[in-house]
CSV table of C-alpha atoms and ligand atoms in Angstrom, one decimal:
chain,number,residue,atom,x,y,z
A,892,MET,CA,108.9,146.3,277.0
A,893,ASN,CA,108.3,144.6,273.7
A,894,GLN,CA,112.1,144.3,273.3
A,895,GLN,CA,112.6,142.7,276.7
A,896,LEU,CA,109.8,140.2,276.0
A,897,LEU,CA,111.3,139.4,272.6
A,898,ASP,CA,114.8,139.0,274.1
A,899,TRP,CA,113.4,136.5,276.6
A,900,PHE,CA,111.8,134.4,273.9
A,901,ARG,CA,114.9,134.5,271.7
A,902,GLU,CA,117.1,133.4,274.6
A,903,HIS,CA,114.8,130.3,275.0
A,904,PRO,CA,114.2,129.1,271.4
A,905,GLY,CA,111.5,126.6,270.9
A,906,GLN,CA,110.4,126.7,274.6
A,907,TYR,CA,107.1,127.5,276.1
A,908,ILE,CA,107.2,130.2,278.7
A,909,SER,CA,104.3,130.6,281.1
A,910,GLY,CA,102.5,133.9,281.4
A,911,GLU,CA,103.2,133.8,285.1
A,912,GLU,CA,107.0,133.5,284.6
A,913,LEU,CA,106.9,136.4,282.0
A,914,SER,CA,104.9,138.5,284.3
A,915,ARG,CA,107.4,137.9,287.1
A,916,ARG,CA,110.5,138.5,285.0
A,917,LEU,CA,109.2,141.7,283.4
A,918,GLN,CA,107.4,142.8,286.5
A,919,ILE,CA,104.1,143.4,284.8
A,920,THR,CA,100.6,141.9,285.2
A,921,ARG,CA,99.6,138.8,283.2
A,922,THR,CA,97.1,140.9,281.3
A,923,ALA,CA,99.9,143.3,280.3
A,924,VAL,CA,101.9,140.2,279.1
A,925,TRP,CA,99.0,139.1,277.0
A,926,LYS,CA,98.6,142.7,275.6
A,927,GLN,CA,102.3,142.8,274.7
A,928,ILE,CA,102.1,139.5,273.0
A,929,ASN,CA,99.3,140.9,270.8
A,930,VAL,CA,101.3,144.0,270.0
A,931,LEU,CA,104.1,141.7,268.8
A,932,ARG,CA,101.6,139.6,266.8
A,933,ALA,CA,100.4,142.7,265.0
A,934,LYS,CA,104.1,143.3,264.0
A,935,GLY,CA,104.3,139.9,262.4
A,936,TYR,CA,105.6,137.7,265.2
A,937,ALA,CA,103.7,134.5,265.7
A,938,PHE,CA,103.2,132.7,269.0
A,939,ASP,CA,101.7,129.4,270.0
A,940,ALA,CA,99.6,129.7,273.1
A,941,VAL,CA,98.9,126.5,275.1
A,942,PRO,CA,96.9,126.5,278.4
A,943,LYS,CA,99.1,125.6,281.4
A,944,LEU,CA,102.3,125.7,279.2
A,945,GLY,CA,102.3,129.3,278.1
A,946,TYR,CA,103.6,131.0,275.0
A,947,ARG,CA,106.2,129.9,272.4
A,948,LEU,CA,107.7,132.1,269.7
A,949,VAL,CA,107.2,130.3,266.4
A,950,ALA,CA,107.9,132.9,263.7
A,951,GLN,CA,109.5,136.2,263.4
A,952,PRO,CA,108.9,138.7,260.6
A,953,THR,CA,111.5,138.9,257.9
A,954,ARG,CA,112.8,142.5,257.7
A,955,LEU,CA,113.5,144.3,254.4
A,956,ASP,CA,117.2,144.4,254.5
A,957,GLU,CA,119.0,147.3,252.7
A,958,ALA,CA,122.2,145.4,251.9
A,959,ALA,CA,120.2,142.3,250.6
A,960,LEU,CA,118.0,144.5,248.5
A,961,LEU,CA,120.9,146.5,247.0
A,962,SER,CA,122.7,143.3,246.0
A,963,LYS,CA,119.6,142.3,243.9
A,964,LEU,CA,119.6,145.6,241.9
A,965,ALA,CA,121.6,146.4,238.9
A,966,PRO,CA,124.1,149.2,239.7
A,967,GLY,CA,123.2,152.8,238.7
A,968,ASN,CA,119.5,152.1,238.3
A,969,PHE,CA,116.2,152.7,240.1
A,970,GLY,CA,116.5,152.0,243.8
A,971,ASN,CA,120.2,152.8,244.1
A,972,ARG,CA,119.1,155.7,246.4
A,973,LEU,CA,117.2,153.8,249.0
A,974,ARG,CA,115.6,154.6,252.3
A,975,ILE,CA,114.0,151.9,254.4
A,976,VAL,CA,112.0,153.1,257.3
A,977,GLU,CA,110.3,151.1,260.0
A,978,LYS,CA,107.1,153.1,260.3
A,979,THR,CA,105.9,156.2,258.6
A,980,GLU,CA,102.6,157.9,257.9
A,981,SER,CA,103.0,157.4,254.1
A,982,THR,CA,106.0,156.8,252.0
A,983,GLN,CA,104.5,159.2,249.5
A,984,ASN,CA,105.1,162.1,252.0
A,985,GLU,CA,108.7,160.9,252.6
A,986,ALA,CA,109.5,160.6,248.9
A,987,ALA,CA,107.9,164.0,248.1
A,988,ALA,CA,110.1,165.7,250.8
A,989,TRP,CA,113.1,163.9,249.4
A,990,ALA,CA,112.2,165.0,245.8
A,991,LYS,CA,111.9,168.6,247.0
A,992,GLU,CA,115.5,168.3,248.3
A,993,GLY,CA,116.5,167.4,244.8
A,994,VAL,CA,117.1,163.7,245.0
A,995,PRO,CA,117.7,162.1,241.6
A,996,GLU,CA,115.1,160.1,239.6
A,997,GLY,CA,114.8,156.5,240.8
A,998,ALA,CA,115.2,157.2,244.5
A,999,VAL,CA,113.0,154.8,246.5
A,1000,VAL,CA,111.4,155.0,250.0
A,1001,LEU,CA,110.2,151.7,251.5
A,1002,ALA,CA,108.4,151.3,254.8
A,1003,GLU,CA,107.7,148.2,256.9
A,1004,GLU,CA,104.5,149.8,258.1
A,1005,GLN,CA,102.4,152.9,257.2
A,1006,THR,CA,100.0,154.5,259.6
A,1007,GLY,CA,98.3,156.7,257.0
A,1008,GLY,CA,98.8,154.8,253.8
A,1009,ARG,CA,96.5,156.3,251.1
A,1010,GLY,CA,95.0,155.3,247.8
A,1011,ARG,CA,93.2,157.4,245.2
A,1012,GLN,CA,90.5,160.0,246.1
A,1013,GLY,CA,91.2,159.8,249.8
A,1014,HIS,CA,90.9,156.0,250.1
A,1015,VAL,CA,92.7,154.3,252.9
A,1016,TRP,CA,95.5,151.8,252.0
A,1017,HIS,CA,95.9,149.3,254.8
A,1018,SER,CA,99.6,148.8,255.4
A,1019,PRO,CA,100.4,146.6,258.3
A,1020,ALA,CA,104.0,145.9,259.5
A,1021,GLY,CA,106.4,143.5,257.9
A,1022,LYS,CA,104.1,141.8,255.3
A,1023,GLY,CA,103.7,144.1,252.4
A,1024,ILE,CA,105.6,146.2,249.9
A,1025,TRP,CA,104.8,149.9,250.6
A,1026,MET,CA,107.1,151.9,248.5
A,1027,SER,CA,107.3,155.2,246.6
A,1028,ILE,CA,109.6,156.1,243.7
A,1029,VAL,CA,110.7,159.5,242.7
A,1030,LEU,CA,110.3,160.1,238.9
A,1031,ARG,CA,111.2,163.3,237.0
A,1032,PRO,CA,109.6,162.6,233.6
A,1033,ARG,CA,110.1,165.1,230.8
A,1034,ILE,CA,106.5,164.9,229.6
A,1035,PRO,CA,103.6,167.3,229.4
A,1036,LEU,CA,101.4,167.4,232.5
A,1037,PRO,CA,98.3,165.9,230.8
A,1038,TYR,CA,100.4,162.7,230.0
A,1039,THR,CA,100.8,161.7,233.6
A,1040,PRO,CA,98.0,159.1,233.5
A,1041,HIS,CA,100.4,157.1,231.1
A,1042,LEU,CA,102.6,156.5,234.1
A,1043,THR,CA,99.8,155.0,236.2
A,1044,LEU,CA,99.1,152.5,233.4
A,1045,LEU,CA,102.9,151.9,233.0
A,1046,GLY,CA,103.2,151.3,236.7
A,1047,ALA,CA,100.4,148.8,236.7
A,1048,VAL,CA,102.0,146.8,233.9
A,1049,ALA,CA,105.4,146.9,235.7
A,1050,MET,CA,103.8,145.5,238.9
A,1051,PHE,CA,101.9,142.9,237.0
A,1052,ARG,CA,105.0,141.6,235.3
A,1053,ALA,CA,107.1,141.6,238.5
A,1054,MET,CA,104.4,139.7,240.4
A,1055,LYS,CA,104.0,137.2,237.5
A,1056,LYS,CA,107.8,136.6,237.5
A,1057,LEU,CA,107.7,135.5,241.2
A,1058,THR,CA,104.3,134.0,241.8
A,1059,SER,CA,101.7,131.8,240.2
A,1060,ALA,CA,98.8,133.9,241.4
A,1061,PRO,CA,96.1,134.4,238.8
A,1062,LEU,CA,96.6,138.1,238.1
A,1063,GLY,CA,94.9,140.7,235.9
A,1064,ILE,CA,94.9,144.5,235.6
A,1065,LYS,CA,91.7,146.4,236.3
A,1066,TRP,CA,91.6,150.0,234.8
A,1067,PRO,CA,93.4,152.1,235.6
A,1068,ASN,CA,95.6,151.0,238.5
A,1069,ASP,CA,94.6,147.8,240.2
A,1070,ILE,CA,96.0,144.4,240.1
A,1071,LEU,CA,93.4,141.8,241.0
A,1072,ALA,CA,93.8,138.1,241.8
A,1073,ASP,CA,90.6,136.1,241.4
A,1074,GLY,CA,88.5,139.3,241.5
A,1075,LYS,CA,90.1,140.7,244.7
A,1076,LYS,CA,92.6,143.6,244.9
A,1077,VAL,CA,96.1,142.5,245.7
A,1078,ALA,CA,98.0,145.6,244.6
A,1079,GLY,CA,97.5,149.2,243.6
A,1080,ILE,CA,99.4,152.2,242.3
A,1081,LEU,CA,99.0,155.8,243.2
A,1082,LEU,CA,100.6,158.7,241.3
A,1083,GLU,CA,101.0,162.1,242.9
A,1084,SER,CA,102.7,164.9,241.1
A,1085,ALA,CA,104.0,168.4,241.6
A,1086,ALA,CA,103.9,171.0,238.8
A,1087,GLU,CA,104.8,174.6,238.3
A,1088,ASP,CA,103.4,176.7,235.4
A,1089,GLU,CA,102.1,173.5,233.7
A,1090,ARG,CA,105.6,172.0,234.0
A,1091,LEU,CA,106.0,168.7,235.9
A,1092,LEU,CA,108.6,169.0,238.7
A,1093,TYR,CA,108.4,165.4,239.9
A,1094,VAL,CA,106.0,162.5,240.1
A,1095,ILE,CA,105.9,160.2,243.1
A,1096,ALA,CA,104.8,156.7,242.1
A,1097,GLY,CA,103.4,154.8,245.1
A,1098,ILE,CA,103.2,151.1,244.9
A,1099,GLY,CA,101.3,149.0,247.4
A,1100,ILE,CA,101.4,145.2,247.2
A,1101,SER,CA,99.8,142.9,249.7
A,1102,VAL,CA,102.5,140.2,249.7
A,1103,ASN,CA,102.5,138.0,252.8
A,1104,LEU,CA,99.4,139.2,254.6
A,1105,ASP,CA,97.1,136.5,256.1
A,1106,ALA,CA,93.3,136.8,255.9
A,1107,ALA,CA,93.3,137.9,259.5
A,1108,ASP,CA,95.6,140.8,258.7
A,1109,PHE,CA,92.9,142.5,256.7
A,1110,PRO,CA,90.2,144.5,258.5
A,1111,GLU,CA,86.8,143.0,258.3
A,1112,GLU,CA,85.5,145.5,255.7
A,1113,LEU,CA,88.3,144.5,253.3
A,1114,GLN,CA,88.0,140.7,253.6
A,1115,GLU,CA,85.7,140.4,250.6
A,1116,ARG,CA,87.5,142.9,248.4
A,1117,ALA,CA,91.2,142.4,249.2
A,1118,THR,CA,93.7,139.5,249.1
A,1119,SER,CA,97.4,138.9,249.2
A,1120,LEU,CA,99.9,136.8,247.1
A,1121,LYS,CA,100.3,134.5,250.1
A,1122,ILE,CA,96.6,133.9,250.4
A,1123,MET,CA,96.3,133.2,246.7
A,1124,THR,CA,99.3,130.9,246.4
A,1125,GLY,CA,99.7,129.4,249.9
A,1126,ARG,CA,103.4,130.5,249.8
A,1127,GLU,CA,105.4,133.4,251.3
A,1128,VAL,CA,107.1,135.6,248.7
A,1129,ASP,CA,110.5,137.1,249.4
A,1130,ARG,CA,109.8,140.8,249.6
A,1131,ALA,CA,113.3,142.0,248.6
A,1132,SER,CA,113.2,139.9,245.4
A,1133,LEU,CA,109.8,141.3,244.5
A,1134,VAL,CA,110.9,144.9,245.2
A,1135,ALA,CA,113.9,144.4,243.0
A,1136,ALA,CA,111.7,142.9,240.2
A,1137,CYS,CA,109.2,145.8,240.4
A,1138,LEU,CA,112.0,148.4,240.1
A,1139,GLN,CA,113.6,146.5,237.2
A,1140,GLU,CA,110.3,146.2,235.3
A,1141,LEU,CA,109.4,149.8,236.1
A,1142,GLU,CA,112.7,151.1,234.8
A,1143,GLN,CA,112.6,149.0,231.7
A,1144,LEU,CA,109.1,150.2,230.7
A,1145,TYR,CA,109.9,153.8,231.7
A,1146,ARG,CA,112.9,153.8,229.3
A,1147,LEU,CA,110.7,152.2,226.6
A,1148,TYR,CA,108.1,155.0,227.2
A,1149,GLU,CA,110.9,157.6,226.9
A,1150,GLU,CA,112.0,156.2,223.6
A,1151,GLU,CA,108.8,155.1,221.9
A,1152,GLY,CA,106.0,156.9,223.7
A,1153,PHE,CA,102.7,155.4,225.0
A,1154,ALA,CA,101.9,153.1,222.1
A,1155,PRO,CA,103.9,150.0,223.3
A,1156,ILE,CA,102.8,150.5,226.9
A,1157,ARG,CA,99.2,150.7,225.8
A,1158,THR,CA,99.5,147.4,223.9
A,1159,LEU,CA,101.1,145.7,227.0
A,1160,TRP,CA,98.4,147.1,229.3
A,1161,GLU,CA,95.6,146.0,227.0
A,1162,ALA,CA,97.0,142.4,226.8
A,1163,GLN,CA,96.8,141.9,230.5
A,1164,SER,CA,93.6,143.9,231.1
A,1165,ILE,CA,90.5,142.2,232.6
A,1166,THR,CA,88.5,145.3,232.0
A,1167,LEU,CA,88.3,145.3,228.2
A,1168,GLY,CA,85.3,143.6,226.5
A,1169,ARG,CA,83.3,143.7,229.8
A,1170,GLN,CA,80.1,145.4,230.7
A,1171,VAL,CA,81.0,147.9,233.4
A,1172,THR,CA,79.7,150.6,235.6
A,1173,ILE,CA,82.2,153.4,236.3
A,1174,GLU,CA,81.7,155.7,239.3
A,1175,THR,CA,83.1,158.9,237.9
A,1176,PRO,CA,83.4,162.3,239.7
A,1177,GLN,CA,80.5,163.4,237.4
A,1178,GLY,CA,78.3,160.4,238.2
A,1179,PRO,CA,78.0,156.7,237.1
A,1180,LEU,CA,78.5,155.7,233.5
A,1181,GLN,CA,77.6,152.3,232.0
A,1182,GLY,CA,78.8,150.5,228.9
A,1183,ILE,CA,81.3,148.1,227.4
A,1184,ALA,CA,85.0,148.9,228.0
A,1185,GLU,CA,86.6,148.8,224.5
A,1186,GLY,CA,90.2,150.0,224.9
A,1187,LEU,CA,92.4,152.9,225.8
A,1188,ASP,CA,92.9,156.1,223.8
A,1189,GLU,CA,96.3,157.7,223.3
A,1190,SER,CA,95.9,159.7,226.6
A,1191,GLY,CA,95.2,156.6,228.6
A,1192,ALA,CA,91.5,157.3,229.0
A,1193,LEU,CA,89.2,154.3,228.9
A,1194,LEU,CA,86.9,154.1,225.9
A,1195,LEU,CA,83.4,153.2,226.9
A,1196,ARG,CA,80.7,152.3,224.4
A,1197,ASP,CA,77.2,153.0,225.9
A,1198,LYS,CA,74.0,151.3,224.8
A,1199,THR,CA,73.3,153.9,222.2
A,1200,GLY,CA,76.6,153.0,220.6
A,1201,THR,CA,78.3,156.3,221.5
A,1202,VAL,CA,81.9,156.0,222.7
A,1203,GLN,CA,82.9,158.1,225.6
A,1204,LYS,CA,86.3,158.8,227.1
A,1205,VAL,CA,86.6,158.2,230.8
A,1206,PHE,CA,89.5,159.8,232.5
A,1207,SER,CA,89.0,158.7,236.2
A,1208,GLY,CA,86.7,156.6,238.2
A,1209,ASP,CA,86.1,153.2,240.0
A,1210,VAL,CA,85.2,150.3,237.7
A,1211,HIS,CA,82.6,147.8,238.8
A,1212,PHE,CA,81.9,144.8,236.6
A,1213,SER,CA,78.2,144.4,235.8
A,1214,GLY,CA,78.2,141.4,233.6
B,810,LIG,P1,92.8,152.8,245.3
B,810,LIG,O1,92.1,154.1,245.8
B,810,LIG,O2,92.6,152.4,243.9
B,810,LIG,O3,92.4,151.6,246.2
B,810,LIG,C1,92.1,151.7,247.6
B,810,LIG,C2,91.1,150.6,248.0
B,810,LIG,O4,91.8,149.3,248.0
B,810,LIG,C3,90.6,150.7,249.4
B,810,LIG,O5,89.5,151.5,249.5
B,810,LIG,C4,90.3,149.3,249.8
B,810,LIG,O6,89.1,148.8,249.2
B,810,LIG,C5,91.4,148.5,249.0
B,810,LIG,N1,92.6,148.2,249.9
B,810,LIG,C6,93.1,149.0,251.0
B,810,LIG,N2,94.2,148.4,251.5
B,810,LIG,C7,94.4,147.3,250.7
B,810,LIG,C8,95.5,146.4,250.8
B,810,LIG,N3,96.5,146.4,251.6
B,810,LIG,N4,95.4,145.4,249.8
B,810,LIG,C9,94.4,145.3,248.9
B,810,LIG,N5,93.4,146.2,248.8
B,810,LIG,C10,93.4,147.2,249.7
B,810,LIG,C11,95.3,152.1,245.2
B,810,LIG,O7,94.3,153.0,245.6
B,810,LIG,C12,96.7,152.7,245.4
B,810,LIG,C13,97.3,152.3,246.6
B,810,LIG,C14,98.8,152.8,246.7
B,810,LIG,C15,99.4,152.4,248.1
B,810,LIG,C16,100.8,152.8,248.1
B,810,LIG,S1,101.6,152.1,249.4
B,810,LIG,C17,103.0,153.1,249.2
B,810,LIG,C18,102.5,154.4,248.9
B,810,LIG,N6,102.2,155.2,250.1
B,810,LIG,C19,100.9,155.5,250.2
B,810,LIG,O8,100.4,156.1,251.2
B,810,LIG,N7,100.2,155.0,249.2
B,810,LIG,C20,101.1,154.3,248.2
């Protein structure tokens, strides 16, 4: 039904088509026409609706095109094994299944839309169609299991650098894995790993970037907390270029980490952090902790100085700025 409706609009570019005519052509009620238009709007199509004239198709979503994306990547590197799916529950699941089949490091799964996108600790990651980067990368790091938090911080720096390259949005990294723009979340990274006998088998690095979402694309409860690159800069960003930049930055930092360990990553992370030097409250699994965030230790834990002067290591939690 969607397809027939779209075909009709594409055959009449720039023209208004009345609801009555559409209902006659497609043999559905006018209410059904209106519902179908809204389904298409949710997929990224934009329509003008003018009383008495009808509907006019004014914008179509740009699709992530495999050939276009591959042409932007350096040969033999991250992203050369690439799967782009229209809709999936979560690219994390697709990438994990692929990793179990033995796909090499650097394989990437991208989805136009996720129906069950997830963040840390069971959070929902809102992933509407055609406007974001929802991707998972298979990594096979040769590091001890307790070092995996390094990769979260490395991923955040890579995303930050890629987004900085292509946009003018005022970005900063919030510990451990968020990219904020003007205090609102614009991107996040989720690491999920599989291990056997303390040995890492693979890590799936999930990257979510709200690229071309408009304010109305976010559910009400996220309006205050989330934003997109388009909202921040007033411009659409080419998603294929941003995917390519993310993969390039990620691979470069990953090689640096393999060669020199965590120290250079830690310096890069600290330089872009908006968490350090601030008074924060951290909701940890063990309860809230308050203090001043002072830096990272060699494991990637956040060093928090409380009001008695004691420095604690925090391994996971949600940071809230309190001053
Ligand atoms: P997180 O747990 O740090 O952040 C989740 C929180 O971010 C939510 O509770 C909500 O407040 C906010 N949020 C949800 N959706 C969005 C959005 N689209 N833009 C901005 N803020 C949002 C962060 O988890 C890690 C997210 C990784 C998402 C990727 S997408 C590809 C891969 N597949 C998958 O299922 N997850 C990863």
